[in-house]
XYZ file of N, CA and C in Angstrom:
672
model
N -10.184 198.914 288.848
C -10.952 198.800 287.609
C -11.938 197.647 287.692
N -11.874 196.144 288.142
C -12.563 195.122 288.426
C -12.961 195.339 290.004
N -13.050 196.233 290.900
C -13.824 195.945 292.099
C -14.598 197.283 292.043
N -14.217 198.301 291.053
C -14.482 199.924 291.501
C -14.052 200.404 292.930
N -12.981 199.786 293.166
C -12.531 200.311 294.515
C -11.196 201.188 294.148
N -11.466 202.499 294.635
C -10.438 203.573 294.050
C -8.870 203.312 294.997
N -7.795 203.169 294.368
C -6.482 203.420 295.372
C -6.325 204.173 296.356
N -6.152 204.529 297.497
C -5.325 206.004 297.854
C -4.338 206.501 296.582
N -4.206 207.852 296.598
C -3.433 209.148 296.260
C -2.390 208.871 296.757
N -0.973 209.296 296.023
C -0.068 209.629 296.944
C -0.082 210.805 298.360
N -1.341 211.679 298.111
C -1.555 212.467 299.248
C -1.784 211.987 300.466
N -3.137 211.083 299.349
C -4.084 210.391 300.993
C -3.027 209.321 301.223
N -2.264 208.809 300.737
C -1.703 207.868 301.731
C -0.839 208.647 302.475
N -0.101 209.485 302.349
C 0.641 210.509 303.081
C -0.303 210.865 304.274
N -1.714 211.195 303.926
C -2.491 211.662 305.305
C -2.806 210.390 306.088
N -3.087 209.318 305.127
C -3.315 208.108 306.254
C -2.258 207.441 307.230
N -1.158 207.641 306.364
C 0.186 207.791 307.289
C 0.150 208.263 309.267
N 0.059 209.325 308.731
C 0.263 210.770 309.712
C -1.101 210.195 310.508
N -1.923 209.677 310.226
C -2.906 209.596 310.882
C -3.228 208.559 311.963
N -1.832 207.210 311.759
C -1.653 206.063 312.355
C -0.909 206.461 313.622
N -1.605 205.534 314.605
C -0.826 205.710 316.128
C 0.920 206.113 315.864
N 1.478 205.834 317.085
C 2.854 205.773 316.910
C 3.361 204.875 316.755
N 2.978 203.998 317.930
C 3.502 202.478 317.601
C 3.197 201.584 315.998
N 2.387 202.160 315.202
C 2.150 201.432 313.666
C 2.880 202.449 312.860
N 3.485 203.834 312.987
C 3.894 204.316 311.779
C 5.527 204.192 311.946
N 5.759 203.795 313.181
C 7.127 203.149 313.603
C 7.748 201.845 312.618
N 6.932 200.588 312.245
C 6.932 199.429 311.888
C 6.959 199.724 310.320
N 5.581 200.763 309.806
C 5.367 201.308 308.181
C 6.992 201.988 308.007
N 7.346 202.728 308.572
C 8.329 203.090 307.709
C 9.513 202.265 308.173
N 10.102 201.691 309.050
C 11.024 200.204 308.846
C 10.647 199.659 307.791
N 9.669 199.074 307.505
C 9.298 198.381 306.141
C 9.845 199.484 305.140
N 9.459 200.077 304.789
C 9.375 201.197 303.927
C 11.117 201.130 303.770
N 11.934 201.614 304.759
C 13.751 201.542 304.761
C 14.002 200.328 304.094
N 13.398 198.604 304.467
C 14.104 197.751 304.443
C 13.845 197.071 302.832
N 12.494 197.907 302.352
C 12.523 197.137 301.047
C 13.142 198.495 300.325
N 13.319 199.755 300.394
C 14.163 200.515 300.008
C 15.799 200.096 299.490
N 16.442 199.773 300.926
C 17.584 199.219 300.937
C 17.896 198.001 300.171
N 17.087 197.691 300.303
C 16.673 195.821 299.357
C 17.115 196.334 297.714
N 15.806 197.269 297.643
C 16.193 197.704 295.889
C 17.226 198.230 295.962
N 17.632 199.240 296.486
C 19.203 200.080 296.283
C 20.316 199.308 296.412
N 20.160 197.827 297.000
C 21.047 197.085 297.224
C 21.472 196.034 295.901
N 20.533 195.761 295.833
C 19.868 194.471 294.829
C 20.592 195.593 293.162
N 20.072 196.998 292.814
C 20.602 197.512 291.723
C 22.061 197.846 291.654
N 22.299 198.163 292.432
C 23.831 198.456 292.962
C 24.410 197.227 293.001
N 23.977 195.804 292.886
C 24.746 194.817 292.831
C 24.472 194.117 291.652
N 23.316 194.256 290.839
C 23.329 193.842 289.494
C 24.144 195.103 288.468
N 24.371 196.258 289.006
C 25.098 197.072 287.816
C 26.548 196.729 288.065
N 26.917 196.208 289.403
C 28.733 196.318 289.393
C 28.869 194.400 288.658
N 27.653 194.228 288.582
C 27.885 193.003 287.822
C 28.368 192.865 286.668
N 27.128 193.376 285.962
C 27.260 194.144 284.433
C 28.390 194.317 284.135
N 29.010 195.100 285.108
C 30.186 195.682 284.348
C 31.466 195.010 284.625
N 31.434 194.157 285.609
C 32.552 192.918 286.018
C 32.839 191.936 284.957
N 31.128 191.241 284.386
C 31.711 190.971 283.275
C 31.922 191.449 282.194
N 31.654 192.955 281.880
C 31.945 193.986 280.530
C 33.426 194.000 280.421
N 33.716 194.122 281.713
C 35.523 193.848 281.883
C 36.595 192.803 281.465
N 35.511 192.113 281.887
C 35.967 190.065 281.784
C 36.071 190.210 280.340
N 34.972 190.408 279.572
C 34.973 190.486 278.327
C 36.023 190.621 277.553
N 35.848 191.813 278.058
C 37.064 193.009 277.112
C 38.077 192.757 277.508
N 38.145 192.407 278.508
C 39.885 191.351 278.530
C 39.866 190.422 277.945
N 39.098 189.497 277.624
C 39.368 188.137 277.017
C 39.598 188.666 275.611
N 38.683 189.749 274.980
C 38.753 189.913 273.798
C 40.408 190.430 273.493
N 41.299 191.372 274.241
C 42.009 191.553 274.301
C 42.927 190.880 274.327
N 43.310 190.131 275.016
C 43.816 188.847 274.666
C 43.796 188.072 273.879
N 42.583 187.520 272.973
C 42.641 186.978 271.498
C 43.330 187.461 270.714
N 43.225 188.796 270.771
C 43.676 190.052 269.655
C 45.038 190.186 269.982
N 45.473 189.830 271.004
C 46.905 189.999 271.671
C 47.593 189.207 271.009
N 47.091 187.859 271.177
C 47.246 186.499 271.128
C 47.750 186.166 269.762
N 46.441 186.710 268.847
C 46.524 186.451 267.676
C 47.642 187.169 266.555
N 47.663 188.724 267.142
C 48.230 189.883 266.039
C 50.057 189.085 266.384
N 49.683 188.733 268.128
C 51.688 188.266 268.422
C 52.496 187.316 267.118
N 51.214 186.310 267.070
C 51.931 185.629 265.792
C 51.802 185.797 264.378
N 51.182 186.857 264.215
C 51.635 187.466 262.406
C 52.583 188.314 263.180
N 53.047 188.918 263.585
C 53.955 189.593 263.903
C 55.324 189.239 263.771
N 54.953 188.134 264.795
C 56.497 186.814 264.292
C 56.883 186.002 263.460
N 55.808 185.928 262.710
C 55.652 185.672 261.351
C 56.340 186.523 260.148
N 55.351 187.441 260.245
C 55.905 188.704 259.045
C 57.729 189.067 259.250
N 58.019 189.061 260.750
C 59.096 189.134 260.605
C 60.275 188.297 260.348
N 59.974 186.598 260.864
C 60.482 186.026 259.972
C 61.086 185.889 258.441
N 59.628 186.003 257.860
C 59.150 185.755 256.311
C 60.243 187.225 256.126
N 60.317 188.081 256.677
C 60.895 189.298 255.470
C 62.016 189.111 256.138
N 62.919 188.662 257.207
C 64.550 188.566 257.488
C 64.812 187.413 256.217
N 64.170 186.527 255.749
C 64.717 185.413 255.258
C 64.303 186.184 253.491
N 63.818 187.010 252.917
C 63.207 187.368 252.139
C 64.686 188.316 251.629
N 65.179 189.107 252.584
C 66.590 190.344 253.205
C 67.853 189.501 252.687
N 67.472 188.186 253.445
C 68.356 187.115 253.286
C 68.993 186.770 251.747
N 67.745 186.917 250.957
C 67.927 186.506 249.988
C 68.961 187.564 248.869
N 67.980 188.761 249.142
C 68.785 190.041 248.749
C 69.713 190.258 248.655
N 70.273 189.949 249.856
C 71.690 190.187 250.915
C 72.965 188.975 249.559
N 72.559 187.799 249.770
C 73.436 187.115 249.136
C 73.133 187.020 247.724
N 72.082 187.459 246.759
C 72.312 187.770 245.757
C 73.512 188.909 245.248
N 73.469 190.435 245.662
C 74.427 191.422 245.424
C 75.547 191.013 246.485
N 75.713 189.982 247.196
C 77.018 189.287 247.324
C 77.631 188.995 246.491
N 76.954 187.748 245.424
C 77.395 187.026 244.558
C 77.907 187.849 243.166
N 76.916 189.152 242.821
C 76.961 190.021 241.863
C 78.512 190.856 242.063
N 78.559 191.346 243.162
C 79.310 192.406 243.962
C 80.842 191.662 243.637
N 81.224 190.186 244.657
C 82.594 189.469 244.611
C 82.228 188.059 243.891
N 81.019 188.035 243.114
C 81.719 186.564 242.466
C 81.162 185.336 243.287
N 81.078 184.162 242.888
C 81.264 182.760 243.794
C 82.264 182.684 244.797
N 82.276 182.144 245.445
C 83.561 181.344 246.161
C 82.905 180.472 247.617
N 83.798 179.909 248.093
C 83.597 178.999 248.953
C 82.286 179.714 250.599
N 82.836 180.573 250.390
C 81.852 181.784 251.432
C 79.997 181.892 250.653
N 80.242 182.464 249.788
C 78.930 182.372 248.976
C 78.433 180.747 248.991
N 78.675 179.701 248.898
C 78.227 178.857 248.572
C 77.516 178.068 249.807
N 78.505 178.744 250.842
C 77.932 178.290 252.541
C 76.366 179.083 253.010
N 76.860 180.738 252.223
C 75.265 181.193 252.617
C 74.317 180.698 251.520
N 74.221 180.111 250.381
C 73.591 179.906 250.062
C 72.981 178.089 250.660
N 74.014 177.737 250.972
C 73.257 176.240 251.744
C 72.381 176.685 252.919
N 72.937 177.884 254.340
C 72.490 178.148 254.607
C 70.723 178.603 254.546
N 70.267 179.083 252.993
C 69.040 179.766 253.052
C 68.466 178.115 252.406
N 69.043 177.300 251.972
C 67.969 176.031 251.440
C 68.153 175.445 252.963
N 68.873 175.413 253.792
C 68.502 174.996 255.243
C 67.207 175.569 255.652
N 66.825 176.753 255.386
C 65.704 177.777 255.810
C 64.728 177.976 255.380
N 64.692 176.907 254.309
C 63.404 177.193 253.019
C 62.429 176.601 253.506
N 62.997 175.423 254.073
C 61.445 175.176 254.697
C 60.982 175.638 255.539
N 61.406 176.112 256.835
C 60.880 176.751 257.955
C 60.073 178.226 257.207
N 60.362 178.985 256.594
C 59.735 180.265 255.433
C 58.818 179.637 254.988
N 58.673 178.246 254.732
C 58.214 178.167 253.510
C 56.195 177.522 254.584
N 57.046 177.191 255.874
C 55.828 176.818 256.718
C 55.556 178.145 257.494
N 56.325 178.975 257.848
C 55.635 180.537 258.367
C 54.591 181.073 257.205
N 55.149 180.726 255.965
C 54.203 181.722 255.039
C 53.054 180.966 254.496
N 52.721 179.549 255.125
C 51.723 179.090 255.123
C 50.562 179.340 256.362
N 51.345 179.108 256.880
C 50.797 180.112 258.815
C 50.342 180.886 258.170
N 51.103 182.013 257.605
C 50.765 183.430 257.671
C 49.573 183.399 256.787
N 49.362 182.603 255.905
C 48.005 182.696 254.685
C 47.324 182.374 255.483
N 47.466 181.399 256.316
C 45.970 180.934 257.091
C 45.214 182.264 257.718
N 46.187 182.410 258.957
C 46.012 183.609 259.793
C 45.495 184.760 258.753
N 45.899 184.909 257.480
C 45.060 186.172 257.578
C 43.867 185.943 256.637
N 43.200 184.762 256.633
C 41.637 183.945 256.313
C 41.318 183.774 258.060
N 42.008 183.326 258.790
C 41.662 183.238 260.077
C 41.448 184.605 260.861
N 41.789 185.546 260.553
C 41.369 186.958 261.067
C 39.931 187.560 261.078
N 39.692 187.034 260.181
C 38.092 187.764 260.263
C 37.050 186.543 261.103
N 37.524 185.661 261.220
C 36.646 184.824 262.298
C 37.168 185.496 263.855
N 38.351 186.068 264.539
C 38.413 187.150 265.258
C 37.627 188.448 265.607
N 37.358 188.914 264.384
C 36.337 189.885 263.894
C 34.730 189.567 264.266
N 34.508 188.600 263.477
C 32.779 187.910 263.847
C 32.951 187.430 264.874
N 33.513 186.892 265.711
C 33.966 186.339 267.211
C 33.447 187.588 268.528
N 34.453 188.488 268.341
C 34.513 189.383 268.838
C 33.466 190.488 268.331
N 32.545 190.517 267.373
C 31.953 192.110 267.120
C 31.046 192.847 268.106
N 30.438 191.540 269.091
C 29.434 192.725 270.171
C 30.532 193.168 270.580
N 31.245 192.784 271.636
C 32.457 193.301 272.334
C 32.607 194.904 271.608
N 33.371 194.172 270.428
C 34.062 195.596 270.000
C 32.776 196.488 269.429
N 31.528 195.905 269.181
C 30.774 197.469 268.662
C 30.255 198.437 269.763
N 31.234 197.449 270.564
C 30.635 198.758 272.580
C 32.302 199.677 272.533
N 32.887 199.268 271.803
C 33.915 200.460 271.148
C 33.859 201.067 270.219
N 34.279 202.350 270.449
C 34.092 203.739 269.591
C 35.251 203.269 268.176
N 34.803 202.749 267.020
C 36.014 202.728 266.148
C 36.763 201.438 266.402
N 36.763 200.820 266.901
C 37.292 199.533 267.071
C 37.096 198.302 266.243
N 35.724 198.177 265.176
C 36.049 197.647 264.389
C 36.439 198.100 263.407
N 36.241 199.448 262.808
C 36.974 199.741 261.733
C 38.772 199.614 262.067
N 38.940 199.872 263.199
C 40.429 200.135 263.179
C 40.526 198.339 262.750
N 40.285 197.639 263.406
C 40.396 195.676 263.178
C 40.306 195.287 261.525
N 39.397 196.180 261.334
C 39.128 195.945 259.586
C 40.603 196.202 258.657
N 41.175 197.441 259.381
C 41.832 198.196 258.675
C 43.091 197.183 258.630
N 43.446 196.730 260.203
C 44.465 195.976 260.429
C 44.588 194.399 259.730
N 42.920 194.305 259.001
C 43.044 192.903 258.707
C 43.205 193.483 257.217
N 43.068 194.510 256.473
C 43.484 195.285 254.960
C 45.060 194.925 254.880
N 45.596 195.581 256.376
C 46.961 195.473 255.777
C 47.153 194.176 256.200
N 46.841 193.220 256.877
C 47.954 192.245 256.603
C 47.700 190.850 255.522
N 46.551 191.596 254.671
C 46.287 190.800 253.815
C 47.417 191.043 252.618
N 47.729 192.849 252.361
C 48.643 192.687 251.579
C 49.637 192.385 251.738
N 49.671 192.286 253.241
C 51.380 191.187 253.465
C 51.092 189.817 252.834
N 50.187 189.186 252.987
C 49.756 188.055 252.597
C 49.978 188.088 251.012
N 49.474 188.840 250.557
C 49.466 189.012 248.962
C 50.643 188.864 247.820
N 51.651 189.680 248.704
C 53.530 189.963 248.873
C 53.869 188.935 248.948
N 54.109 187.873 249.748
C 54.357 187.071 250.685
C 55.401 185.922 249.850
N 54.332 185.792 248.151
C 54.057 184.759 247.274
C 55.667 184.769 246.223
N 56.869 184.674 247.420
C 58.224 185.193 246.667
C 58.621 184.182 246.336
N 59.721 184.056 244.945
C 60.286 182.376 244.543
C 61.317 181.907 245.257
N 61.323 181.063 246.238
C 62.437 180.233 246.862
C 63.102 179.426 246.466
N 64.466 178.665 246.349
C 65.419 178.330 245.749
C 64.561 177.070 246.061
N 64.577 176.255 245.080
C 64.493 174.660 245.169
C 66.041 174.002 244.588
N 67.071 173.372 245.435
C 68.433 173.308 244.922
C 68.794 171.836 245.737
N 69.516 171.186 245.165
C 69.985 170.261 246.010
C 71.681 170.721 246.655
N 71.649 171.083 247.739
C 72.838 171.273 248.597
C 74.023 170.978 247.817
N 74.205 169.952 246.910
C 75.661 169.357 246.353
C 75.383 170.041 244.796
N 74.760 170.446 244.495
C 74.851 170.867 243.510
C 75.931 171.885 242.671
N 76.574 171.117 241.558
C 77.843 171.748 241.064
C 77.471 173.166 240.629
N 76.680 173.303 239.873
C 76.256 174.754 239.691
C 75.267 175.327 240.429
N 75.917 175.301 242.082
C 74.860 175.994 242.625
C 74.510 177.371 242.845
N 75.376 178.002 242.449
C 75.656 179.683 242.668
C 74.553 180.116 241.177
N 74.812 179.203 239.692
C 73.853 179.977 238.718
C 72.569 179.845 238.927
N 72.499 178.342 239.037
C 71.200 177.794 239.513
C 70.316 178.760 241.257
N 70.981 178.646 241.754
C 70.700 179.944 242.521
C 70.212 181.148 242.198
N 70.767 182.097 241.465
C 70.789 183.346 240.798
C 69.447 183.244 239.737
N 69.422 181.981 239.286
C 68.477 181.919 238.336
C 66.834 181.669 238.684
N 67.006 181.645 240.010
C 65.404 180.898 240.888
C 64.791 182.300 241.722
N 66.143 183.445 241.914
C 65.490 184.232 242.573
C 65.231 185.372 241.709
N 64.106 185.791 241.988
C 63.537 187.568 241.727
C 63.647 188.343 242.669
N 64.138 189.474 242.378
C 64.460 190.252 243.598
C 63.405 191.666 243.172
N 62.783 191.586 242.545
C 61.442 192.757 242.412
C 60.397 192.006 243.307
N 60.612 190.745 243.212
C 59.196 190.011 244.252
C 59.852 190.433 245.587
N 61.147 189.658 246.203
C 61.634 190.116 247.392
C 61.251 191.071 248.247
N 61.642 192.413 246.979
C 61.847 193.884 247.350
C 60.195 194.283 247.963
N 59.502 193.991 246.924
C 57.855 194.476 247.028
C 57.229 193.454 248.318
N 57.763 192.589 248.407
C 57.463 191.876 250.294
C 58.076 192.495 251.028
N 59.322 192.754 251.019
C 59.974 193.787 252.090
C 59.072 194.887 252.578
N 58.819 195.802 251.410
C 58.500 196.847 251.298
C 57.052 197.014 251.843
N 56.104 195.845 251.835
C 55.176 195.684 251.913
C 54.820 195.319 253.677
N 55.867 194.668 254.000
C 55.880 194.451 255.418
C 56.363 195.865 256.429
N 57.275 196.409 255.361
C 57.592 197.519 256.580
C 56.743 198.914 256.349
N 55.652 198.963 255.348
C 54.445 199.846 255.058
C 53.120 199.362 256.520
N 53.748 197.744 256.667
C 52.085 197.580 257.134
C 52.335 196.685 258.848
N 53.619 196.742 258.565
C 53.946 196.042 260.020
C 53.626 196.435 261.448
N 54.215 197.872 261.334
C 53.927 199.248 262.395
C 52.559 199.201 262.356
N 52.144 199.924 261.114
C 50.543 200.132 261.092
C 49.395 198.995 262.103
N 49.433 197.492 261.808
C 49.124 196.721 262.288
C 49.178 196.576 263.361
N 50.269 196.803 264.344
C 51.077 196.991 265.939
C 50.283 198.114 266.359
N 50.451 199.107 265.437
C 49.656 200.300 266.078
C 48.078 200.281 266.222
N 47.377 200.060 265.237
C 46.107 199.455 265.663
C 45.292 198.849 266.391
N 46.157 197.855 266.506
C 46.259 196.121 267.295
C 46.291 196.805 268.706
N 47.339 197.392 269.026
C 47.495 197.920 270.558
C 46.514 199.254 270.930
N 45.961 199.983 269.648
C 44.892 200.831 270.311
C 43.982 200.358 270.889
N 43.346 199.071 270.032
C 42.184 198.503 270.169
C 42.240 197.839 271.488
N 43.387 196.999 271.718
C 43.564 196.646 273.151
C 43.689 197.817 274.457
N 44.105 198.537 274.298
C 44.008 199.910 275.260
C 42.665 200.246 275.512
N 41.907 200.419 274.342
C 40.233 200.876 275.114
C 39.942 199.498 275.330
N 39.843 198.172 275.155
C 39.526 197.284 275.660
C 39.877 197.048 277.568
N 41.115 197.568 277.667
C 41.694 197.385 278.907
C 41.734 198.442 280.210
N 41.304 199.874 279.489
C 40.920 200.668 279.752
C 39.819 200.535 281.159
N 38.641 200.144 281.173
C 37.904 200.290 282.325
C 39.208 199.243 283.381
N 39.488 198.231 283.192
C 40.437 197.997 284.385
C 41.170 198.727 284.649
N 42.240 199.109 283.639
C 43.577 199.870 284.137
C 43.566 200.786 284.237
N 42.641 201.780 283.294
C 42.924 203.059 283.747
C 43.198 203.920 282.846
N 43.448 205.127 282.706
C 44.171 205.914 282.012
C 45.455 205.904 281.799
């Protein structure tokens, strides 16, 4: 365009080719192989790149998600054995009465109130801390089919575990002469029941999610 000097054609260079001694069309097409090989080499090693770290990725992401769902998990199940707990030795007390047995499980669960009482602070965090998982992770997962909705879904339910969670725990002093009424009188067992109930609606669900999402994450490594 700036010299008016026209290119060869892909023809005419094809004829100017054919038209070079032997000894020069020997050297043209070596060249021709070696920057060939160069590109086929050079793309073939930036795509297994790509995808080395697409892998890396999706494992790490997998692992957060691993990482993270392991401890509401051990959480939730805590919070609802000690929740069971409570249940359990209320229709004790209803069922046979006070006595020296009842009064041991009930020291027992004010031994336990605090450890419940710091899981179900965990557990509020974690599920305000879940959606920074979510924004953390969203390129990752929007190169999965459904993977954030399924994450969304899993962070729905364990909010209403979170929601549940909010059951009345005995505040008692261990020596306390009336500790069996005073007991009886601190717990609700409709709150209990509806945390129970609430954990074993959304516990599975959560596990099941949690581990799909990690499967297509883990998927290009492992396999089918």
């Amino acid at each position: 365009h700036i010299t008016s000097i026209a290119p060869l054609t892909p023809m005419q260079l094809v004829v100017w080719v054919s038209d070079l001694p032997a000894e020069y069309k020997i050297p043209v097409f070596s060249s021709l192989l070696t920057v060939a090989g160069f590109i086929i080499a050079f793309h073939t090693a930036t795509i297994n790149w790509k995808q080395q770290m697409s892998a890396q990725l999706k494992a790490a992401v997998a692992g957060d998600i691993e990482e993270f769902f392991n401890e509401v998990s051990r959480l939730t199940r805590n919070t609802k054995l000690y929740a069971e707990l409570l249940i359990e030795t209320v229709d004790q007390i209803r069922q046979d009465g006070g006595d020296n047995e009842t009064v041991f499980a009930i020291r027992y669960i004010l031994s336990k109130t605090p450890e419940f009482i710091a899981s179900r602070e965990r557990l509020s965090f974690l599920s305000v801390e879940v959606y920074r998982i979510l924004g953390k992770n969203s390129v990752v997962l929007s190169s999965i089919w459904g993977a954030i909705n399924r994450l969304k879904e899993a962070n729905d339910a364990l909010e209403n575990i979170s929601q549940a969670m909010w059951i009345r725990v005995p505040y008692l002093h261990a020596e306390d002469p009336n500790i069996i009424d005073s007991f009886l009188g601190q717990i609700d067992l409709d709150e209990c029941r509806n945390f129970i109930k609430s954990c074993n609606d959304n516990y599975n669900f959560i596990n099941g999610l949690t581990g799909s999402i990690r499967g297509q994450l883990l998927s290009p490594v492992i396999g089918f």
